[in-house]
CSV table of C-alpha atoms in Angstrom, one decimal:
chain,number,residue,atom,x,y,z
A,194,UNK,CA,-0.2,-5.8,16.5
A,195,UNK,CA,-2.5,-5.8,13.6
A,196,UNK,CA,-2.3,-8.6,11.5
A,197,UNK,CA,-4.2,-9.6,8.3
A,198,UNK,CA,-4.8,-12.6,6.2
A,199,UNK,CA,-6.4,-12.8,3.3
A,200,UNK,CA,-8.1,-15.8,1.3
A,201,UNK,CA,-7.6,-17.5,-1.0
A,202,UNK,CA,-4.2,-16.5,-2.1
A,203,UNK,CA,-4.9,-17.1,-5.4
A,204,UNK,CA,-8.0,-17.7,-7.5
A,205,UNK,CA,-8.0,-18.6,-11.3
A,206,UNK,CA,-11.6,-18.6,-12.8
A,207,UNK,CA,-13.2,-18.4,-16.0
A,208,UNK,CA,-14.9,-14.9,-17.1
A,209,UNK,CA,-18.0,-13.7,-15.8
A,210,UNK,CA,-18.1,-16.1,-12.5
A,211,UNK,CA,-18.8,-14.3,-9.4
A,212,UNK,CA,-16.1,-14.0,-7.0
A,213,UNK,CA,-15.9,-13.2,-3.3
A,214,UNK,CA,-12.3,-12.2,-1.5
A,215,UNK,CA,-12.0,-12.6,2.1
A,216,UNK,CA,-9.9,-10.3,4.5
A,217,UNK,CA,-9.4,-10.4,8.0
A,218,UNK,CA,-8.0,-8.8,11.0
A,219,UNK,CA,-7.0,-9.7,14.5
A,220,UNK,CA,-7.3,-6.0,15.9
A,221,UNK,CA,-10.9,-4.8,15.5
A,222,UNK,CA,-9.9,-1.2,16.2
A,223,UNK,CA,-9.6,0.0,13.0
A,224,UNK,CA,-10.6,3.6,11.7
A,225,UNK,CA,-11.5,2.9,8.1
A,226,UNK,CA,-10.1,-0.6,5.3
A,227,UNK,CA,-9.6,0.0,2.1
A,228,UNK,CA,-9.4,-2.4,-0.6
A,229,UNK,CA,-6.6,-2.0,-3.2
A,230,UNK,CA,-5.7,-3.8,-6.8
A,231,UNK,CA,-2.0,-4.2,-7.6
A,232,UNK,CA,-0.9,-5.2,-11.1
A,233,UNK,CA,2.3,-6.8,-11.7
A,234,UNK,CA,4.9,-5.0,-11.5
A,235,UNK,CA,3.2,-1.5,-10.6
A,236,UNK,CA,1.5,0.6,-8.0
A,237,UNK,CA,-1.5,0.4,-5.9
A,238,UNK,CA,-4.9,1.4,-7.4
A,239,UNK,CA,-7.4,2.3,-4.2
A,240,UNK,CA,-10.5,0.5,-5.3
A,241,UNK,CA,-12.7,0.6,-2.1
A,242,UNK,CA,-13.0,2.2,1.1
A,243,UNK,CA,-14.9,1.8,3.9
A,244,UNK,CA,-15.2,3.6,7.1
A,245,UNK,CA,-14.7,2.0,10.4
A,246,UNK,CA,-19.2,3.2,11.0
A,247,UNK,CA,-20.0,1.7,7.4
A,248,UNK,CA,-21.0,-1.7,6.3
A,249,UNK,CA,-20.6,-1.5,2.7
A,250,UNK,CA,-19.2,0.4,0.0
A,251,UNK,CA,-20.3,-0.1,-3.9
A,252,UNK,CA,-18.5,1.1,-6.8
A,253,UNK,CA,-19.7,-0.6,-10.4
A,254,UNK,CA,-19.2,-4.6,-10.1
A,255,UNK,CA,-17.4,-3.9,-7.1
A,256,UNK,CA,-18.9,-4.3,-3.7
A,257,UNK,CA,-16.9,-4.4,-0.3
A,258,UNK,CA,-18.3,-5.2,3.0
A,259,UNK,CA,-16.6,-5.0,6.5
A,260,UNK,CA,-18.1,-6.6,9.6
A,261,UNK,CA,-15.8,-4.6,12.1
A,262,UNK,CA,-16.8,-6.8,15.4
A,263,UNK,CA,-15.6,-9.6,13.8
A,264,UNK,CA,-13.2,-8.6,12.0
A,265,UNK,CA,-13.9,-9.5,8.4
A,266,UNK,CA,-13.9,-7.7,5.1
A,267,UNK,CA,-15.1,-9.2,2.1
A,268,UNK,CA,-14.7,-7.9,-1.5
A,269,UNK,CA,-17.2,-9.6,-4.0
A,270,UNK,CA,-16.7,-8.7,-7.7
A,271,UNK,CA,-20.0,-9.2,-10.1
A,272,UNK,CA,-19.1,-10.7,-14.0
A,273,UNK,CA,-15.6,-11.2,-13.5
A,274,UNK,CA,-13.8,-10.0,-16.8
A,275,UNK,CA,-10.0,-10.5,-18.3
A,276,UNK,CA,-8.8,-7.4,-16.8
A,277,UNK,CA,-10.0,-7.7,-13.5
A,278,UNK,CA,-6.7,-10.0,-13.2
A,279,UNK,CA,-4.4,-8.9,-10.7
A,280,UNK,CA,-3.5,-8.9,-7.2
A,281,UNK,CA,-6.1,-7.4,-4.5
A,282,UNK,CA,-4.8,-6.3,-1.3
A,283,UNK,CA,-6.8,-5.5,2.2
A,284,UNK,CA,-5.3,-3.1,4.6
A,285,UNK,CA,-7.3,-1.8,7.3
A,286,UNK,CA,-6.0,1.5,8.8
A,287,UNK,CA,-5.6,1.6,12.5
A,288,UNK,CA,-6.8,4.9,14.3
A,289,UNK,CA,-7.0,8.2,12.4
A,290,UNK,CA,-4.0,7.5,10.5
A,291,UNK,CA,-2.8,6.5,7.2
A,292,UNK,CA,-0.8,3.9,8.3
A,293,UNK,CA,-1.8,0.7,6.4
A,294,UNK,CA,-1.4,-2.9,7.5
A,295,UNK,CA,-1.3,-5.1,4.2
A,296,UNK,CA,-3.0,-8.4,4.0
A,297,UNK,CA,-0.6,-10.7,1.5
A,298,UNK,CA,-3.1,-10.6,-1.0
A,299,UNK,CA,-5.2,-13.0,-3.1
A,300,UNK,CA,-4.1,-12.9,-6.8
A,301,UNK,CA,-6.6,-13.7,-9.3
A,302,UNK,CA,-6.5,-14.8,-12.7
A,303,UNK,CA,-9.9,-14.4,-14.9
A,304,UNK,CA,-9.4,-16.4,-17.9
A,305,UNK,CA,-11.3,-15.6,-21.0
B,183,UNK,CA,-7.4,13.7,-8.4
B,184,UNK,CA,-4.6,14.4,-6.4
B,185,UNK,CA,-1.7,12.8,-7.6
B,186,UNK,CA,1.4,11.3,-5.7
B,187,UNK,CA,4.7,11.3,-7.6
B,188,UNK,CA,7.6,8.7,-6.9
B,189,UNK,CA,11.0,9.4,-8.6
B,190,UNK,CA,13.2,7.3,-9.7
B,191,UNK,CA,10.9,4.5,-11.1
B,192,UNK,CA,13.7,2.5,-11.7
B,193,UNK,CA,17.2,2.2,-10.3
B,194,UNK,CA,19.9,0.1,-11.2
B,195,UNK,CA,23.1,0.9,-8.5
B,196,UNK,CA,26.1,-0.9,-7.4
B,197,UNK,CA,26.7,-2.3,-3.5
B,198,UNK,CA,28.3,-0.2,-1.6
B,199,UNK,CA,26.8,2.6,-3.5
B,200,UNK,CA,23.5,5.3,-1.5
B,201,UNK,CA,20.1,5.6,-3.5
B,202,UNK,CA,17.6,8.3,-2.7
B,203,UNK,CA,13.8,8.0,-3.7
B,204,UNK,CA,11.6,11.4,-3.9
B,205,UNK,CA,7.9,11.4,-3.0
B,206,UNK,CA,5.9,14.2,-4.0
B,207,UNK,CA,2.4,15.0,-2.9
B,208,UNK,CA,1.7,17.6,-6.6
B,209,UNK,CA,-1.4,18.8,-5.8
B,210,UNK,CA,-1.7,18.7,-2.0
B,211,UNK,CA,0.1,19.4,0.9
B,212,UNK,CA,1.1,16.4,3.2
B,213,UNK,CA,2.1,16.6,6.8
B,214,UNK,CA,2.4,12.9,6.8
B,215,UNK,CA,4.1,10.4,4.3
B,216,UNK,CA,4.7,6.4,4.6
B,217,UNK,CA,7.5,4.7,3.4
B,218,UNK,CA,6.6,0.9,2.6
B,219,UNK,CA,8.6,-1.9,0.7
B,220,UNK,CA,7.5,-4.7,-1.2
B,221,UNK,CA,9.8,-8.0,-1.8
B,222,UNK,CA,9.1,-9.8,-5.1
B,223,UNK,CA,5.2,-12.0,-4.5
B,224,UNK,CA,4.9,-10.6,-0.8
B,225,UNK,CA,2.4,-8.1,0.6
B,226,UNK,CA,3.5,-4.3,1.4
B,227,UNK,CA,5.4,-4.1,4.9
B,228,UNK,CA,5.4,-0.5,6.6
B,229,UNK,CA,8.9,1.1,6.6
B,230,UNK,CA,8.1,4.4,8.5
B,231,UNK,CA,6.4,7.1,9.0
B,232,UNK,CA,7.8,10.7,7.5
B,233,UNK,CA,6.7,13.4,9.7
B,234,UNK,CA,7.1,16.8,8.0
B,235,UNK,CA,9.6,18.9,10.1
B,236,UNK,CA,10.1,16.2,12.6
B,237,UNK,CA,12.0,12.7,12.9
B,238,UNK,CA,10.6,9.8,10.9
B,239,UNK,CA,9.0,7.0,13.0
B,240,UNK,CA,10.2,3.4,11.9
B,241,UNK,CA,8.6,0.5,12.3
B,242,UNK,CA,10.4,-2.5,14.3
B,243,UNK,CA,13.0,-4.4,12.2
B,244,UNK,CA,13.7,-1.2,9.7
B,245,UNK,CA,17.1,0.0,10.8
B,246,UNK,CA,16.8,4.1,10.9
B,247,UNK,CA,20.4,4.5,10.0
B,248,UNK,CA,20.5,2.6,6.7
B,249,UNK,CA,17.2,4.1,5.7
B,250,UNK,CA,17.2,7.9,6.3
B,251,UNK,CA,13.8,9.5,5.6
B,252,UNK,CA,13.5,13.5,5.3
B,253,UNK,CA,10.3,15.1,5.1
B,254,UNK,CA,11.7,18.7,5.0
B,255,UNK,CA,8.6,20.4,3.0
B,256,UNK,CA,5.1,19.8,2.9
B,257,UNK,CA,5.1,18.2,-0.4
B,258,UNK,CA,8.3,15.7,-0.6
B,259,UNK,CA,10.3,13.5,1.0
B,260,UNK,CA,13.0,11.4,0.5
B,261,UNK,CA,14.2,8.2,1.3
B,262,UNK,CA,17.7,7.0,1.2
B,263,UNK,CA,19.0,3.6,1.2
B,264,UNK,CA,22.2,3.9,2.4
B,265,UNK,CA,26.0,1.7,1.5
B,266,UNK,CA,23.1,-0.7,-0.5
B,267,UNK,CA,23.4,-4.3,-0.8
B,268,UNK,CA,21.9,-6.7,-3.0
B,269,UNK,CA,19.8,-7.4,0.0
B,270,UNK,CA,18.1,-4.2,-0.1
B,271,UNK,CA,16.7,-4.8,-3.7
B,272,UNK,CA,12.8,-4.4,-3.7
B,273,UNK,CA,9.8,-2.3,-4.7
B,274,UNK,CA,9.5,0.8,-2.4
B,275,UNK,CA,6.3,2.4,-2.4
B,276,UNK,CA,5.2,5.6,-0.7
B,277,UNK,CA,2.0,7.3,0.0
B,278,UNK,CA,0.7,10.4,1.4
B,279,UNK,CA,-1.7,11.6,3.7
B,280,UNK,CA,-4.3,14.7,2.3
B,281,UNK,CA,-5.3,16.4,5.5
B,282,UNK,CA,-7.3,18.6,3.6
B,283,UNK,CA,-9.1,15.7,1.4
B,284,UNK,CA,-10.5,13.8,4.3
B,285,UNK,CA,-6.8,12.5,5.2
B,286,UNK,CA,-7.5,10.1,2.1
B,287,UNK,CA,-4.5,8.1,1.5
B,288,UNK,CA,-2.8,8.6,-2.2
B,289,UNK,CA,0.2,6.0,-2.9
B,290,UNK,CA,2.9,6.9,-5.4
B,291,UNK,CA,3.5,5.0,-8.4
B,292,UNK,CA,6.8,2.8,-6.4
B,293,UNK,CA,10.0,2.9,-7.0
B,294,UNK,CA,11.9,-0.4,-8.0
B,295,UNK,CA,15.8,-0.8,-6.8
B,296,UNK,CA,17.9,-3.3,-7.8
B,297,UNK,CA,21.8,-3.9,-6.1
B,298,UNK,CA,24.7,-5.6,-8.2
């Protein structure tokens, strides 16, 4: 059974630091991980996904890597700003499916 | 983008009382939809999966008969929380597989039900 832990839970920091989250997962078998933000209250906002034969995936300040042997995902965010407060999740996606297993989360605070 | 539509966003309904939740997949067709539920400061935990035309599969620990899931098109399905207790109060969030779009996953906006 997949399981996921992500750390640090939470993270409070001042703005533009450099941050890293870390993911990871006991069952290496995964098909693809995606990296989601979740703000309080609301949805899920897909930020990041990698598949299971990629190492990284870039989109603006947002960079996600995924080590697959060992199983470790990390998602580093450049300049930290205000809004990039929030909860991000982890879920890597066993086989060709889109059934998600949800780290808890690490929820960050970026204080002006 | 494709666009995945939850409905109610909000429901207020006394114990005792059944709740259904639509998901809709608006600009895609999903043979596959996931039911997940979030308790207030935990992570999302997997419900089920809705198979269009076929049974639901539920995870272990979700009780099939208290939460019926109907996928009975290939753009919606529903879940019901049936005879509700305060218990049962949480975030419910679905998503939907795109077969067509690379099976990318697209979650709904969630659904939040309270009991009293």
């Amino acid at each position: 059974k997949q399981e996921v832990t992500q750390i640090p839970a939470a993270l409070s920091v001042p703005e533009g630091e450099n941050l890293v989250l870390n993911c990871s997962f006991t069952d290496s078998a995964i098909y693809n991980l995606q990296w989601f933000r979740q703000d309080p209250g609301k949805g899920l906002t897909s930020l990041l996904l990698i598949q299971s034969s990629q190492r990284e995936q870039t989109s603006g300040r947002l960079n996600a890597s995924l080590d697959k042997s060992s199983g470790r995902s990390t998602l580093y965010i450049a300049a930290s700003q205000p809004g990039d407060s929030a909860t991000y999740l982890c879920a890597p996606a066993s086989g060709n499916t889109g059934k998600l297993i949800f780290g808890q989360g690490t929820t960050l605070q970026v204080k002006p | 983008g494709a666009v995945v539509s939850q409905h109610p966003s909000r429901v207020i309904c006394k114990s005792g009382t059944s709740v259904k939740i639509e998901c809709r997949s608006l600009d895609f067709q999903a043979t596959t939809m996931f039911w997940y539920r979030q308790f207030p400061k935990q992570s999302l935990m997997l419900m089920a999966t809705s198979n269009e035309g076929s049974k639901a599969t539920y995870e272990q620990g979700v009780e099939k008969d208290k939460f019926l899931i109907n996928h009975a098109s290939l753009t919606l399905s529903t879940l019901t929380v049936t005879s509700a207790h305060p218990e049962d109060s949480s975030f419910y969030i679905c998503s939907a597989e795109a077969p067509d779009l690379r099976n990318t996953i697209y979650f709904g906006e969630g659904s939040w039900l309270t009991v009293v």
